Coordinates of C-alpha atoms in Angstrom, one line a residue:
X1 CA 0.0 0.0 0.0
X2 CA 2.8 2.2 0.4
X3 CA 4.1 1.6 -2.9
X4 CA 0.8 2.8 -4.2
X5 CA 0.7 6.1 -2.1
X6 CA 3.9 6.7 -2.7
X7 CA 4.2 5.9 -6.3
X8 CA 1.1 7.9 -7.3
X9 CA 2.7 11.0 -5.7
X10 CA 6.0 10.8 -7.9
X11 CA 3.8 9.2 -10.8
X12 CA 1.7 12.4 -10.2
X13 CA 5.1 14.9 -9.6
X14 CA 6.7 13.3 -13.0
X15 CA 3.7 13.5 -15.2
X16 CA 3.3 17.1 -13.9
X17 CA 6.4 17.9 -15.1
X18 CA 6.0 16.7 -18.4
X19 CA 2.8 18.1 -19.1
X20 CA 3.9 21.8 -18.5
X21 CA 7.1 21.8 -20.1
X22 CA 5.7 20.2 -23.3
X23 CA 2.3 22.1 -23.7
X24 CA 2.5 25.3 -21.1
X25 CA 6.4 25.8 -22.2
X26 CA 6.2 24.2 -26.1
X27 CA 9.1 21.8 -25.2
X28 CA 9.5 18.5 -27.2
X29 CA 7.3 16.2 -25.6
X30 CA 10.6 13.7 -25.5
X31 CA 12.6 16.0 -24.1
X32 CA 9.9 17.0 -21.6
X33 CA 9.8 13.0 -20.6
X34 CA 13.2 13.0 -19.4
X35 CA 13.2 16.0 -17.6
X36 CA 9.9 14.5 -15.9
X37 CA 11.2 11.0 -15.8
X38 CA 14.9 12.2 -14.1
X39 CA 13.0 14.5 -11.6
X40 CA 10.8 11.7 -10.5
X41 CA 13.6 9.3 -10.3
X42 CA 15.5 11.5 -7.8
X43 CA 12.0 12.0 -5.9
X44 CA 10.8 7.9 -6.2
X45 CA 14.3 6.8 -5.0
X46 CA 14.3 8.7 -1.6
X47 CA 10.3 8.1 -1.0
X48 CA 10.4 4.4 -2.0
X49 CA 14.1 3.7 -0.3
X50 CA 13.2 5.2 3.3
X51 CA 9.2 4.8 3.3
X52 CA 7.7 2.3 0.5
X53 CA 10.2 -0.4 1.0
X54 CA 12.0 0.1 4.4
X55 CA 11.6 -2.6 6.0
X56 CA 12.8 -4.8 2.9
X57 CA 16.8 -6.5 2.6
X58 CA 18.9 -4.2 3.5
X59 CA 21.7 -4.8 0.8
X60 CA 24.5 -2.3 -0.1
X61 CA 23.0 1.4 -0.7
X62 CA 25.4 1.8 -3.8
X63 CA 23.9 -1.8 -5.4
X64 CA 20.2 -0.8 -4.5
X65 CA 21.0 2.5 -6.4
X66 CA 22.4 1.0 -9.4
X67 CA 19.2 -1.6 -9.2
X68 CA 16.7 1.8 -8.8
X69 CA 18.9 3.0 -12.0
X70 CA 18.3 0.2 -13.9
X71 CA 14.5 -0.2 -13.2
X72 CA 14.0 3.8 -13.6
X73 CA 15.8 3.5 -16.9
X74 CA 12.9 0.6 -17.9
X75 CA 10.3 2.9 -16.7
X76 CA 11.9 5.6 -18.7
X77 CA 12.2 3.5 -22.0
X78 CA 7.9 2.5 -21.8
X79 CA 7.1 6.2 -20.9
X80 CA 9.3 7.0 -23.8
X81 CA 7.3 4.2 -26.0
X82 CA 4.0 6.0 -25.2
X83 CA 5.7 9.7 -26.0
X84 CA 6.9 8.7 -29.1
X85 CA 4.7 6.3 -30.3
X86 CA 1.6 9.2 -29.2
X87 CA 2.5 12.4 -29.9
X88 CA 5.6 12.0 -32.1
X89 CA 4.1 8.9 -34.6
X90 CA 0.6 9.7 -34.3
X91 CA 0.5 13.4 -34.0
X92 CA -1.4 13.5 -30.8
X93 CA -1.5 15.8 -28.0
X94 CA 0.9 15.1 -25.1
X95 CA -2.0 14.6 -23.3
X96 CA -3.1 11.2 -24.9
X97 CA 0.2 9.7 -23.7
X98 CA -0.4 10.9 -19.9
X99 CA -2.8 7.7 -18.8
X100 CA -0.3 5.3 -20.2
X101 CA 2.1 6.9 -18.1
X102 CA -0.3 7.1 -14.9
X103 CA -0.9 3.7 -14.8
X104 CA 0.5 1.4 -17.2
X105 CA 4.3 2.5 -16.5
X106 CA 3.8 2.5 -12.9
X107 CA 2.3 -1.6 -12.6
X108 CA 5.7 -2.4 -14.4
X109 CA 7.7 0.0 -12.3
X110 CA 6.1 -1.6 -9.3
X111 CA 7.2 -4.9 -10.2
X112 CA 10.5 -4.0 -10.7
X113 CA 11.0 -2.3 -7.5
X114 CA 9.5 -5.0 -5.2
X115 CA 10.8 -8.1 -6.7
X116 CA 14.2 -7.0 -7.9
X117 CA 15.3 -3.6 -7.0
X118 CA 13.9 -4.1 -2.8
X119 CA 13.1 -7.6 -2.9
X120 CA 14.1 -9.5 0.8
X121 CA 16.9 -12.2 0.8

């Protein structure tokens, strides 16, 4: 349940992001992803770490962050599937690729996270 509060804020914070630097600031909508995507990763990382998942293994901080990379980075590749497959291949709005962000991305991301990235011994 955590995961889910949690998540939803950064989900929330990210998508944010990229909605108002691509259409209230005419930004690229793939170059508004990452700039959502990286400030989310910073945000999810610290949230999920010492709230979400703190009572998980408590491996090496330095391999848990490389893990967190790696997932974010998977997260980051889908989002960037919707963006370009959306706006950029289809012409769309940036807003027809936000629900695949809000909820697809985030089942996979939460996957990731608890079974690989904070998963116990």
């Amino acid at each position: 349940m955590r995961f889910a509060v949690a998540g939803l804020g950064v989900t929330l914070f990210s998508a944010a992001i990229y909605l108002v630097l691509s259409m209230a600031l005419g930004l690229p909508a793939l170059l508004a992803n990452v700039a959502g995507h990286l400030c989310g990763v910073v945000l999810g990382f610290q949230v999920h770490s010492r709230w979400s998942f703190r009572h998980h293994d408590r491996r090496d901080g330095l391999l848990r962050l490389l893990q967190f990379a790696a997932g974010s980075g998977a997260s980051f590749l889908l989002n960037c599937f919707w963006v370009w497959t959306l706006v950029d291949g289809l012409g769309a709005s940036p807003w027809v690729a936000a629900p695949a962000m809000l909820f697809v991305t985030p089942l996979a991301s939460f996957a990731i996270n608890r079974w690989w990235v904070f998963a116990g011994d």
